[in-house]
PDB file of C-alpha atoms in Angstrom:
ATOM      1  CA  ASP A 232     145.288  76.307 133.830  1.00 60.00           C
ATOM      2  CA  PRO A 233     146.458  79.786 135.284  1.00 63.00           C
ATOM      3  CA  LYS A 234     148.863  80.087 132.403  1.00 71.00           C
ATOM      4  CA  ARG A 235     146.649  80.095 129.804  1.00 73.00           C
ATOM      5  CA  TYR A 236     143.673  82.993 131.464  1.00 72.00           C
ATOM      6  CA  GLY A 237     143.748  85.189 128.726  1.00 72.00           C
ATOM      7  CA  LEU A 238     142.776  82.365 126.583  1.00 77.00           C
ATOM      8  CA  GLY A 239     140.083  81.799 128.396  1.00 79.00           C
ATOM      9  CA  PHE A 240     138.693  77.531 128.989  1.00 84.00           C
ATOM     10  CA  GLU A 241     139.322  74.847 126.583  1.00 86.00           C
ATOM     11  CA  PHE A 242     135.621  74.769 124.414  1.00 88.00           C
ATOM     12  CA  GLU A 243     135.261  71.298 124.578  1.00 92.00           C
ATOM     13  CA  PRO A 244     135.342  71.090 128.052  1.00 91.00           C
ATOM     14  CA  LEU A 245     133.563  73.991 129.340  1.00 91.00           C
ATOM     15  CA  ARG A 246     130.909  72.977 127.017  1.00 92.00           C
ATOM     16  CA  LYS A 247     129.989  69.869 128.047  1.00 94.00           C
ATOM     17  CA  VAL A 248     130.364  71.139 132.054  1.00 93.00           C
ATOM     18  CA  ILE A 249     127.668  73.728 131.095  1.00 94.00           C
ATOM     19  CA  LYS A 250     125.600  70.916 129.498  1.00 95.00           C
ATOM     20  CA  GLN A 251     125.596  68.220 131.700  1.00 95.00           C
ATOM     21  CA  ASN A 252     124.841  70.783 134.727  1.00 94.00           C
ATOM     22  CA  GLN A 253     122.210  72.799 133.233  1.00 94.00           C
ATOM     23  CA  ALA A 254     122.404  75.212 136.031  1.00 94.00           C
ATOM     24  CA  ASP A 255     119.866  77.815 137.068  1.00 95.00           C
ATOM     25  CA  VAL A 256     122.674  80.905 137.197  1.00 96.00           C
ATOM     26  CA  VAL A 257     126.743  80.406 135.665  1.00 95.00           C
ATOM     27  CA  HIS A 258     128.442  82.636 137.569  1.00 95.00           C
ATOM     28  CA  VAL A 259     131.549  84.209 135.815  1.00 95.00           C
ATOM     29  CA  TRP A 260     134.130  85.897 138.515  1.00 92.00           C
ATOM     30  CA  ASP A 261     135.795  87.540 136.377  1.00 91.00           C
ATOM     31  CA  GLU A 262     135.896  91.466 134.359  1.00 91.00           C
ATOM     32  CA  PRO A 263     132.848  92.324 132.058  1.00 93.00           C
ATOM     33  CA  VAL A 264     134.826  92.045 129.288  1.00 92.00           C
ATOM     34  CA  SER A 265     136.925  88.913 129.672  1.00 90.00           C
ATOM     35  CA  HIS A 266     137.178  85.908 127.444  1.00 89.00           C
ATOM     36  CA  CYS A 267     136.144  83.613 129.962  1.00 91.00           C
ATOM     37  CA  LEU A 268     132.385  85.901 130.271  1.00 94.00           C
ATOM     38  CA  TYR A 269     132.348  85.680 125.969  1.00 94.00           C
ATOM     39  CA  GLN A 270     132.489  82.055 126.430  1.00 93.00           C
ATOM     40  CA  VAL A 271     130.420  81.359 128.909  1.00 95.00           C
ATOM     41  CA  SER A 272     127.632  83.631 127.186  1.00 95.00           C
ATOM     42  CA  TRP A 273     128.157  82.297 124.315  1.00 94.00           C
ATOM     43  CA  LEU A 274     128.529  78.528 124.922  1.00 94.00           C
ATOM     44  CA  ARG A 275     125.405  78.461 126.970  1.00 94.00           C
ATOM     45  CA  LEU A 276     122.956  79.055 124.084  1.00 94.00           C
ATOM     46  CA  LEU A 277     124.984  75.749 122.669  1.00 93.00           C
ATOM     47  CA  ALA A 278     124.460  73.603 125.618  1.00 95.00           C
ATOM     48  CA  SER A 279     121.815  75.337 128.304  1.00 95.00           C
ATOM     49  CA  ARG A 280     119.558  77.903 126.789  1.00 94.00           C
ATOM     50  CA  LYS A 281     117.626  78.357 130.247  1.00 95.00           C
ATOM     51  CA  SER A 282     120.756  79.034 132.332  1.00 95.00           C
ATOM     52  CA  LYS A 283     121.449  82.835 133.304  1.00 96.00           C
ATOM     53  CA  VAL A 284     124.808  84.397 133.001  1.00 97.00           C
ATOM     54  CA  LEU A 285     126.288  86.475 135.891  1.00 97.00           C
ATOM     55  CA  PHE A 286     129.628  88.240 136.377  1.00 96.00           C
ATOM     56  CA  TYR A 287     131.465  89.637 139.322  1.00 95.00           C
ATOM     57  CA  GLY A 288     134.262  91.900 138.179  1.00 91.00           C
ATOM     58  CA  PHE A 289     136.883  94.622 139.574  1.00 89.00           C
ATOM     59  CA  GLN A 290     137.874  96.603 136.416  1.00 87.00           C
ATOM     60  CA  ASN A 291     137.701 100.425 137.303  1.00 85.00           C
ATOM     61  CA  THR A 292     139.692 101.526 133.962  1.00 87.00           C
ATOM     62  CA  PRO A 293     138.375 102.542 131.165  1.00 89.00           C
ATOM     63  CA  TYR A 294     137.726  99.715 128.633  1.00 88.00           C
ATOM     64  CA  LYS A 295     139.950 100.923 125.140  1.00 88.00           C
ATOM     65  CA  TRP A 296     138.460  99.131 121.822  1.00 87.00           C
ATOM     66  CA  GLY A 297     136.900  99.925 118.401  1.00 90.00           C
ATOM     67  CA  VAL A 298     134.176  99.223 116.318  1.00 92.00           C
ATOM     68  CA  LEU A 299     134.403  95.835 116.369  1.00 93.00           C
ATOM     69  CA  GLY A 300     134.799  95.432 120.326  1.00 90.00           C
ATOM     70  CA  GLN A 301     131.868  97.566 120.835  1.00 91.00           C
ATOM     71  CA  ILE A 302     130.452  95.146 118.685  1.00 93.00           C
ATOM     72  CA  ILE A 303     131.772  92.571 120.180  1.00 94.00           C
ATOM     73  CA  TRP A 304     131.074  93.022 123.878  1.00 93.00           C
ATOM     74  CA  LYS A 305     127.765  94.378 123.435  1.00 93.00           C
ATOM     75  CA  SER A 306     126.467  91.607 121.499  1.00 94.00           C
ATOM     76  CA  THR A 307     127.732  89.455 124.281  1.00 95.00           C
ATOM     77  CA  TRP A 308     126.059  91.662 126.765  1.00 96.00           C
ATOM     78  CA  ILE A 309     122.867  90.797 125.121  1.00 95.00           C
ATOM     79  CA  GLN A 310     123.679  87.419 126.776  1.00 95.00           C
ATOM     80  CA  VAL A 311     124.623  87.891 129.968  1.00 97.00           C
ATOM     81  CA  ALA A 312     121.290  88.285 132.379  1.00 97.00           C
ATOM     82  CA  GLY A 313     122.777  90.853 134.802  1.00 96.00           C
ATOM     83  CA  GLY A 314     126.163  91.544 136.919  1.00 96.00           C
ATOM     84  CA  ALA A 315     127.805  93.224 139.822  1.00 96.00           C
ATOM     85  CA  THR A 316     131.305  95.122 140.280  1.00 94.00           C
ATOM     86  CA  ALA A 317     133.424  95.718 142.912  1.00 91.00           C
ATOM     87  CA  ASN A 318     132.870  99.644 143.682  1.00 89.00           C
ATOM     88  CA  ASN A 319     131.091 102.474 141.646  1.00 91.00           C
ATOM     89  CA  GLU A 320     133.580 103.238 139.414  1.00 92.00           C
ATOM     90  CA  ALA A 321     133.916 100.243 137.760  1.00 92.00           C
ATOM     91  CA  LEU A 322     129.711 100.163 137.690  1.00 93.00           C
ATOM     92  CA  ASN A 323     130.005 104.010 136.051  1.00 94.00           C
ATOM     93  CA  ILE A 324     132.491 102.531 133.791  1.00 93.00           C
ATOM     94  CA  LEU A 325     129.988  99.185 132.631  1.00 93.00           C
ATOM     95  CA  SER A 326     127.231 101.817 132.187  1.00 93.00           C
ATOM     96  CA  ARG A 327     129.337 104.422 129.709  1.00 92.00           C
ATOM     97  CA  ALA A 328     130.896 101.206 127.514  1.00 93.00           C
ATOM     98  CA  GLY A 329     127.305 100.658 126.568  1.00 92.00           C
ATOM     99  CA  PHE A 330     125.861  97.379 129.028  1.00 95.00           C
ATOM    100  CA  PRO A 331     122.022  97.311 128.424  1.00 95.00           C
ATOM    101  CA  SER A 332     120.312  99.310 130.364  1.00 94.00           C
ATOM    102  CA  ASN A 333     117.534  96.725 130.420  1.00 95.00           C
ATOM    103  CA  ARG A 334     120.355  94.181 132.684  1.00 95.00           C
ATOM    104  CA  PRO A 335     120.281  94.338 136.026  1.00 96.00           C
ATOM    105  CA  LYS A 336     124.415  95.403 137.438  1.00 96.00           C
ATOM    106  CA  GLU A 337     124.987  96.147 140.982  1.00 95.00           C
ATOM    107  CA  ARG A 338     127.440  97.406 143.321  1.00 93.00           C
ATOM    108  CA  ILE A 339     128.566  95.222 145.878  1.00 92.00           C
ATOM    109  CA  PHE A 340     130.911  96.099 148.254  1.00 85.00           C
ATOM    110  CA  TRP A 341     134.455  93.712 148.036  1.00 81.00           C
ATOM    111  CA  GLY A 342     136.182  94.404 151.481  1.00 79.00           C
ATOM    112  CA  ILE A 343     135.553  94.906 155.208  1.00 77.00           C
ATOM    113  CA  PRO A 344     132.520  96.739 156.203  1.00 76.00           C
ATOM    114  CA  THR A 345     134.183  99.572 158.282  1.00 76.00           C
ATOM    115  CA  ASP A 346     131.141 100.528 160.202  1.00 80.00           C
ATOM    116  CA  LEU A 347     130.801  96.839 161.835  1.00 81.00           C
ATOM    117  CA  PHE A 348     133.937  96.164 162.395  1.00 79.00           C
ATOM    118  CA  LYS A 349     136.470  98.673 163.810  1.00 78.00           C
ATOM    119  CA  PRO A 350     140.235  98.257 164.348  1.00 77.00           C
ATOM    120  CA  MET A 351     140.905  97.247 168.062  1.00 80.00           C
ATOM    121  CA  HIS A 352     143.647  99.583 170.131  1.00 83.00           C
ATOM    122  CA  ARG A 353     146.884  97.403 169.402  1.00 81.00           C
ATOM    123  CA  SER A 354     148.197  97.539 172.713  1.00 85.00           C
ATOM    124  CA  SER A 355     145.774  96.471 174.439  1.00 86.00           C
ATOM    125  CA  LEU A 356     144.923  93.539 172.314  1.00 83.00           C
ATOM    126  CA  LYS A 357     148.715  92.914 172.794  1.00 85.00           C
ATOM    127  CA  GLN A 358     148.387  92.693 176.099  1.00 88.00           C
ATOM    128  CA  LYS A 359     145.133  89.952 175.830  1.00 88.00           C
ATOM    129  CA  LEU A 360     146.801  87.578 173.546  1.00 85.00           C
ATOM    130  CA  ASN A 361     150.512  87.845 175.561  1.00 86.00           C
ATOM    131  CA  LEU A 362     152.385  89.063 172.602  1.00 86.00           C
ATOM    132  CA  GLU A 363     155.452  90.878 173.327  1.00 86.00           C
ATOM    133  CA  CYS A 364     156.921  92.226 169.991  1.00 87.00           C
ATOM    134  CA  GLU A 365     156.933  95.280 168.206  1.00 86.00           C
ATOM    135  CA  HIS A 366     155.358  94.026 164.604  1.00 89.00           C
ATOM    136  CA  ILE A 367     152.838  91.411 163.614  1.00 90.00           C
ATOM    137  CA  VAL A 368     151.921  90.266 160.885  1.00 93.00           C
ATOM    138  CA  GLY A 369     147.983  88.869 160.833  1.00 91.00           C
ATOM    139  CA  PHE A 370     146.538  85.624 158.683  1.00 92.00           C
ATOM    140  CA  VAL A 371     142.765  84.507 159.580  1.00 91.00           C
ATOM    141  CA  GLY A 372     142.159  81.903 156.847  1.00 89.00           C
ATOM    142  CA  ARG A 373     141.104  78.288 156.043  1.00 88.00           C
ATOM    143  CA  LEU A 374     145.259  76.743 156.574  1.00 92.00           C
ATOM    144  CA  VAL A 375     145.376  75.258 152.849  1.00 89.00           C
ATOM    145  CA  PRO A 376     147.937  75.778 150.519  1.00 88.00           C
ATOM    146  CA  GLU A 377     145.917  77.686 147.983  1.00 84.00           C
ATOM    147  CA  LYS A 378     146.194  80.742 150.523  1.00 87.00           C
ATOM    148  CA  GLY A 379     149.687  80.831 150.166  1.00 88.00           C
ATOM    149  CA  LEU A 380     151.020  80.197 153.380  1.00 91.00           C
ATOM    150  CA  ALA A 381     154.274  78.765 152.392  1.00 90.00           C
ATOM    151  CA  TRP A 382     154.841  81.850 151.239  1.00 91.00           C
ATOM    152  CA  LEU A 383     154.093  83.728 154.357  1.00 93.00           C
ATOM    153  CA  LEU A 384     156.287  81.088 156.678  1.00 91.00           C
ATOM    154  CA  ALA A 385     159.050  82.182 153.995  1.00 92.00           C
ATOM    155  CA  ALA A 386     159.080  85.667 153.982  1.00 94.00           C
ATOM    156  CA  MET A 387     158.774  85.298 157.938  1.00 93.00           C
ATOM    157  CA  ARG A 388     162.097  83.650 157.855  1.00 93.00           C
ATOM    158  CA  ARG A 389     163.441  86.356 156.177  1.00 95.00           C
ATOM    159  CA  LEU A 390     162.535  89.352 159.080  1.00 94.00           C
ATOM    160  CA  PRO A 391     163.448  90.429 162.032  1.00 93.00           C
ATOM    161  CA  PRO A 392     162.899  88.135 165.289  1.00 89.00           C
ATOM    162  CA  GLN A 393     161.167  91.481 166.340  1.00 89.00           C
ATOM    163  CA  VAL A 394     158.180  90.348 163.620  1.00 92.00           C
ATOM    164  CA  HIS A 395     156.144  87.787 164.637  1.00 90.00           C
ATOM    165  CA  CYS A 396     153.027  86.103 162.799  1.00 91.00           C
ATOM    166  CA  LEU A 397     149.892  85.732 164.438  1.00 90.00           C
ATOM    167  CA  VAL A 398     147.956  82.802 161.987  1.00 92.00           C
ATOM    168  CA  ILE A 399     143.807  82.367 162.585  1.00 91.00           C
ATOM    169  CA  GLY A 400     141.808  79.862 161.126  1.00 92.00           C
ATOM    170  CA  SER A 401     141.753  75.892 160.736  1.00 91.00           C
ATOM    171  CA  GLY A 402     142.605  73.044 158.101  1.00 90.00           C
ATOM    172  CA  PRO A 403     144.940  70.782 156.937  1.00 91.00           C
ATOM    173  CA  MET A 404     148.437  73.113 157.085  1.00 91.00           C
ATOM    174  CA  SER A 405     147.207  73.075 160.723  1.00 90.00           C
ATOM    175  CA  SER A 406     150.449  71.114 161.726  1.00 89.00           C
ATOM    176  CA  GLU A 407     153.025  72.378 159.293  1.00 85.00           C
ATOM    177  CA  ILE A 408     152.090  76.320 160.985  1.00 84.00           C
ATOM    178  CA  GLU A 409     151.987  75.472 164.778  1.00 76.00           C
ATOM    179  CA  LEU A 410     154.698  76.441 167.480  1.00 62.00           C
TER     180      LEU A 410
END
């Protein structure tokens, strides 16, 4: 439940899922100091000792905690097999905070590799796509409600007519979006 995010998962359903699946790896897509990582790391001891827990986080601000916080997170991190962060700053902060040096941690880039994908010339692209407008808002992805397409379309209705929207993708919302 997104409204309860800061509280983490409900204990019993999470324990049951971990126990039933007996996964080799449980990947927690959250910060290295999140309630979700804390819960999964400790519940796997009860439900699936062989499961390895990994995280992927973005937090690039220093952790602020007292002695109790240090004890909680350092003892939790001992249960974690390793993790990754989206940027070097987050990786350095994690190391300075005391993440075990014998656990693998890596920076895995989050974004578009600019050495492979370079911006095209706007005027030639507009001409090639036969787009005669001053500004273009773009979306590339699956056409599903969870991507926020209803918000995008509502916002587009409020913009001046010289702003067009180019949507590239496929999915259940295709018929709602096609003009």
